[in-house]
């Protein structure tokens, strides 16, 4: 049986009177790509905020069998819970490679010593940075600056930087935002490749097509509650899911 790598138990978040997340019991099994979809305002970002400890919540969070509920965000990250943000923040004055190196956390201590003693020596690139560049197809652009890249490529740098931190679970908050459908499909292929290396990917999006294409399992949030969980096929045909999307669409149009 597949192991549950990340699990929430009765996770809730309120902002004043708004129940952004209500009693969410969600399980992310090890390996593959798990999706979380829902209309705008459903609570998707709040879920990642709560799981990573960036917002006050009630309930419990378990990572790899360990109760991490009381841990601050940095400790959760160190244990392998690594996220991206919906609004992409890259370090504009750093090259693509150095953006990734800033995300890498496993550079051995002696490397700093070596670089200090032999600054003229060949520059060391941590293997996790090298691997992340390779997996996201960014090797040729490693020495370029973010401003020189298209929006789609910049998005990939954001994912690569999180990957360079060697996550157990990689939590991606709408990585496809602003991508056209071809870029979105290409991103989907990269996410599958990441999952194939053994990293468990957790993908948030409000756009169903990417998630239905890429994910093994999908959970659907609406008004802070999980209204459906299943395979892409099950989700596609779930009347509650269709109603949630149509309902919100009708409201906002
Ligand atoms: N910091 C905040 N203060 C007050 N309300 C918030 C805050 N963050 C989110 N919300 C509200 O919580 C709900 C869920 O938001 P969010 O998690 O951002 O949704 P999603 O990511 O699914 O679009 C929305 O009603 C939103 O307005
Ligand atoms: Mg969001």
Coordinates of C-alpha atoms and ligand atoms in Angstrom, one line a residue:
X1 CA 0.0 0.0 0.0
X2 CA 1.2 3.5 -0.8
X3 CA 2.5 5.4 2.2
X4 CA 1.0 8.7 3.3
X5 CA 3.8 11.2 3.1
X6 CA 1.9 14.3 4.0
X7 CA -1.4 14.2 6.0
X8 CA -3.7 16.8 7.5
X9 CA -6.1 16.1 10.2
X10 CA -9.0 18.5 10.8
X11 CA -7.0 21.4 9.4
X12 CA -8.9 24.7 9.6
X13 CA -8.1 28.4 9.0
X14 CA -10.3 31.4 9.6
X15 CA -9.7 35.0 8.7
X16 CA -12.1 37.0 10.9
X17 CA -15.5 35.5 9.9
X18 CA -14.2 33.8 6.7
X19 CA -13.6 30.1 7.0
X20 CA -10.9 29.8 4.4
X21 CA -10.3 26.2 5.3
X22 CA -12.7 24.0 7.1
X23 CA -11.8 20.6 8.7
X24 CA -9.6 19.4 5.9
X25 CA -8.5 15.8 6.2
X26 CA -6.2 15.3 3.2
X27 CA -3.6 12.6 2.4
X28 CA -0.8 12.9 -0.1
X29 CA 0.7 9.5 -0.8
X30 CA 4.4 9.1 -1.6
X31 CA 5.4 9.5 -5.2
X32 CA 3.6 10.8 -8.2
X33 CA 1.7 14.1 -8.6
X34 CA -1.2 14.9 -6.3
X35 CA -3.5 17.8 -7.4
X36 CA -5.6 20.3 -5.4
X37 CA -8.0 22.3 -7.5
X38 CA -10.9 24.6 -6.8
X39 CA -12.3 27.9 -8.0
X40 CA -10.6 31.2 -7.1
X41 CA -11.0 31.9 -3.4
X42 CA -11.6 28.2 -2.5
X43 CA -8.7 28.1 0.0
X44 CA -6.0 26.4 -2.1
X45 CA -3.2 28.9 -1.2
X46 CA -4.4 28.9 2.4
X47 CA -4.0 25.1 2.5
X48 CA -0.3 25.4 1.5
X49 CA 0.2 28.3 3.9
X50 CA -1.3 26.2 6.7
X51 CA 0.7 23.1 5.9
X52 CA 4.0 25.0 5.7
X53 CA 3.2 26.9 9.0
X54 CA 2.8 30.3 7.4
X55 CA -0.6 31.0 8.7
X56 CA -2.3 30.2 12.1
X57 CA -4.4 27.1 11.8
X58 CA -6.1 24.5 14.0
X59 CA -5.8 20.8 13.5
X60 CA -2.7 18.7 12.8
X61 CA -0.1 18.2 10.0
X62 CA 2.0 15.1 9.7
X63 CA 5.0 14.8 7.4
X64 CA 6.5 11.3 6.8
X65 CA 4.7 10.1 9.9
X66 CA 6.0 12.9 12.2
X67 CA 3.6 15.4 13.8
X68 CA 5.0 18.8 12.6
X69 CA 2.1 20.9 13.7
X70 CA 4.1 22.8 16.3
X71 CA 7.2 23.4 14.1
X72 CA 7.9 26.8 12.6
X73 CA 8.1 27.2 8.8
X74 CA 11.9 26.9 8.6
X75 CA 12.0 23.6 10.4
X76 CA 9.2 22.2 8.2
X77 CA 11.2 23.3 5.1
X78 CA 14.3 21.6 6.5
X79 CA 12.3 18.4 6.8
X80 CA 11.5 18.5 3.2
X81 CA 8.3 20.5 2.9
X82 CA 9.2 23.0 0.2
X83 CA 6.8 25.4 -1.5
X84 CA 6.6 28.0 -4.3
X85 CA 4.6 31.1 -4.2
X86 CA 1.7 32.1 -6.4
X87 CA 3.4 35.4 -7.3
X88 CA 6.8 34.4 -8.6
X89 CA 9.7 36.2 -6.8
X90 CA 13.0 35.6 -8.5
X91 CA 16.3 37.3 -7.5
X92 CA 16.7 39.6 -10.5
X93 CA 20.3 40.4 -9.8
X94 CA 21.3 36.8 -9.7
X95 CA 21.8 34.4 -12.6
X96 CA 19.5 31.5 -13.1
X97 CA 22.1 29.2 -11.6
X98 CA 22.6 31.5 -8.5
X99 CA 18.8 31.7 -8.1
X100 CA 18.8 27.9 -7.7
X101 CA 21.9 27.9 -5.5
X102 CA 20.1 30.3 -3.2
X103 CA 17.4 27.7 -2.8
X104 CA 19.8 24.8 -2.3
X105 CA 20.3 23.9 1.4
X106 CA 22.5 21.0 1.3
X107 CA 25.9 22.5 0.3
X108 CA 28.4 20.8 2.5
X109 CA 30.2 23.1 5.0
X110 CA 33.7 22.3 3.6
X111 CA 32.6 23.8 0.3
X112 CA 32.5 27.3 1.8
X113 CA 36.0 26.7 3.2
X114 CA 37.3 25.4 -0.1
X115 CA 35.8 28.4 -2.0
X116 CA 37.4 30.8 0.5
X117 CA 40.8 29.2 0.4
X118 CA 40.9 28.6 -3.4
X119 CA 38.7 31.4 -4.8
X120 CA 40.4 31.0 -8.2
X121 CA 39.5 27.3 -8.3
X122 CA 36.8 25.9 -10.5
X123 CA 33.5 27.0 -9.3
X124 CA 31.6 24.4 -7.4
X125 CA 27.9 23.8 -8.5
X126 CA 26.1 21.7 -6.0
X127 CA 24.7 18.6 -7.7
X128 CA 21.2 19.4 -6.6
X129 CA 21.4 22.7 -8.6
X130 CA 22.9 20.8 -11.5
X131 CA 20.1 18.2 -11.3
X132 CA 17.3 20.8 -11.0
X133 CA 18.7 22.8 -14.0
X134 CA 18.8 19.6 -16.0
X135 CA 15.3 18.5 -15.0
X136 CA 13.6 21.8 -15.9
X137 CA 15.6 22.1 -19.1
X138 CA 17.4 25.3 -18.0
X139 CA 21.0 24.2 -18.3
X140 CA 21.6 26.4 -21.4
X141 CA 20.2 29.4 -19.6
X142 CA 22.1 29.0 -16.3
X143 CA 24.2 32.1 -16.8
X144 CA 21.4 34.4 -17.9
X145 CA 19.4 36.7 -15.7
X146 CA 15.7 36.3 -15.0
X147 CA 14.8 39.5 -16.8
X148 CA 16.1 38.1 -20.1
X149 CA 13.8 35.1 -19.9
X150 CA 10.2 34.7 -21.1
X151 CA 7.4 34.5 -18.5
X152 CA 7.2 30.7 -19.1
X153 CA 10.9 30.2 -18.6
X154 CA 10.9 32.3 -15.4
X155 CA 8.1 30.1 -14.0
X156 CA 10.4 27.1 -14.6
X157 CA 13.2 28.8 -12.7
X158 CA 10.8 29.2 -9.8
X159 CA 10.1 25.5 -9.8
X160 CA 13.8 24.6 -10.3
X161 CA 14.8 26.8 -7.3
X162 CA 12.3 24.9 -5.1
X163 CA 13.5 21.6 -6.4
X164 CA 17.1 22.5 -5.6
X165 CA 16.1 22.5 -2.0
X166 CA 15.7 18.7 -2.4
X167 CA 12.1 18.5 -1.2
X168 CA 10.3 15.4 0.1
X169 CA 7.1 17.1 -1.0
X170 CA 7.2 19.9 -3.5
X171 CA 4.2 22.2 -3.1
X172 CA 3.5 24.3 -6.2
X173 CA 1.0 27.2 -6.0
X174 CA -0.3 27.8 -9.5
X175 CA 3.0 27.3 -11.4
X176 CA 1.1 27.6 -14.7
X177 CA -0.3 31.0 -14.0
X178 CA 0.1 33.2 -17.0
X179 CA 1.4 30.4 -19.2
X180 CA -0.2 29.7 -22.6
X181 CA -1.5 26.2 -23.3
X182 CA 1.7 25.0 -25.0
X183 CA 3.9 26.2 -22.1
X184 CA 1.4 24.7 -19.6
X185 CA 1.7 21.3 -21.3
X186 CA 5.5 21.6 -21.3
X187 CA 5.4 22.4 -17.6
X188 CA 3.2 19.4 -17.0
X189 CA 5.8 17.1 -18.7
X190 CA 8.5 18.6 -16.4
X191 CA 6.4 18.0 -13.3
X192 CA 6.0 14.3 -14.4
X193 CA 9.8 14.1 -14.8
X194 CA 10.3 15.5 -11.3
X195 CA 7.9 13.0 -9.9
X196 CA 9.8 10.2 -11.8
X197 CA 12.9 11.1 -9.7
X198 CA 11.0 10.2 -6.6
X199 CA 10.0 13.7 -5.4
X200 CA 6.3 13.8 -4.4
X201 CA 4.7 16.7 -6.2
X202 CA 1.7 18.6 -4.9
X203 CA 0.2 20.8 -7.6
X204 CA -2.4 23.6 -7.1
X205 CA -4.2 25.1 -9.9
X206 CA -7.6 26.6 -10.7
X207 CA -7.3 25.5 -14.3
X208 CA -8.6 21.9 -14.5
X209 CA -7.0 20.9 -17.7
X210 CA -3.3 20.9 -16.5
X211 CA -4.3 19.1 -13.3
X212 CA -6.4 16.5 -15.0
X213 CA -3.6 15.8 -17.4
X214 CA -0.7 15.6 -14.9
X215 CA -2.1 14.3 -11.6
X216 CA -2.5 10.7 -10.4
X217 CA -4.9 11.8 -7.6
X218 CA -6.9 15.0 -7.3
X219 CA -8.7 16.7 -4.4
X220 CA -11.2 19.5 -5.0
X221 CA -11.7 22.4 -2.6
X222 CA -14.8 24.6 -2.6
X223 CA -15.4 27.3 0.0
X224 CA -12.7 25.8 2.2
X225 CA -14.0 22.2 2.2
X226 CA -12.9 19.1 0.3
X227 CA -15.9 18.2 -1.9
X228 CA -14.3 15.4 -3.9
X229 CA -11.2 13.3 -4.1
X230 CA -10.3 10.7 -6.8
X231 CA -8.6 9.9 -10.1
X232 CA -8.8 12.5 -12.9
X233 CA -11.5 10.4 -14.5
X234 CA -13.6 10.4 -11.3
X235 CA -13.1 14.1 -10.8
X236 CA -14.0 14.9 -14.4
X237 CA -17.4 13.2 -14.0
X238 CA -18.1 14.3 -10.5
X239 CA -21.4 16.4 -10.5
X240 CA -20.4 18.3 -7.3
X241 CA -17.1 19.4 -9.0
X242 CA -18.9 20.5 -12.1
X243 CA -21.5 22.4 -10.1
X244 CA -18.7 24.1 -8.0
X245 CA -17.0 25.4 -11.1
X246 CA -20.2 26.4 -13.0
X247 CA -21.6 28.0 -9.8
X248 CA -18.5 30.2 -9.3
X249 CA -18.3 31.0 -13.0
X250 CA -21.9 32.2 -12.9
X251 CA -21.2 34.3 -9.8
X252 CA -18.3 36.1 -11.3
X253 CA -19.6 36.6 -14.8
Ligands
LIG1 N1 -4.7 37.1 4.7 C1 -6.0 37.0 4.5 N2 -6.9 37.8 5.2 C2 -8.2 37.7 5.0 N3 -8.8 36.8 4.1 C3 -8.0 36.0 3.4 C4 -6.6 36.1 3.6 N4 -6.0 35.2 2.7 C5 -7.0 34.6 2.1 N5 -8.2 35.1 2.5 C6 -9.6 34.6 2.1 O1 -9.6 33.2 2.3 C7 -10.3 32.6 1.2 C8 -9.4 31.6 0.5 O2 -8.3 32.3 -0.1 P1 -7.1 31.6 -0.9 O3 -6.6 30.5 -0.1 O4 -6.2 32.6 -1.4 O5 -7.9 30.9 -2.2 P2 -7.3 30.3 -3.5 O6 -5.9 30.2 -3.4 O7 -8.1 29.0 -3.7 O8 -7.7 31.2 -4.6 C9 -10.8 33.7 0.3 O9 -12.1 34.0 0.7 C10 -9.8 34.9 0.6 O10 -10.4 36.1 0.3
LIG2 MG1 -4.3 30.9 -4.5

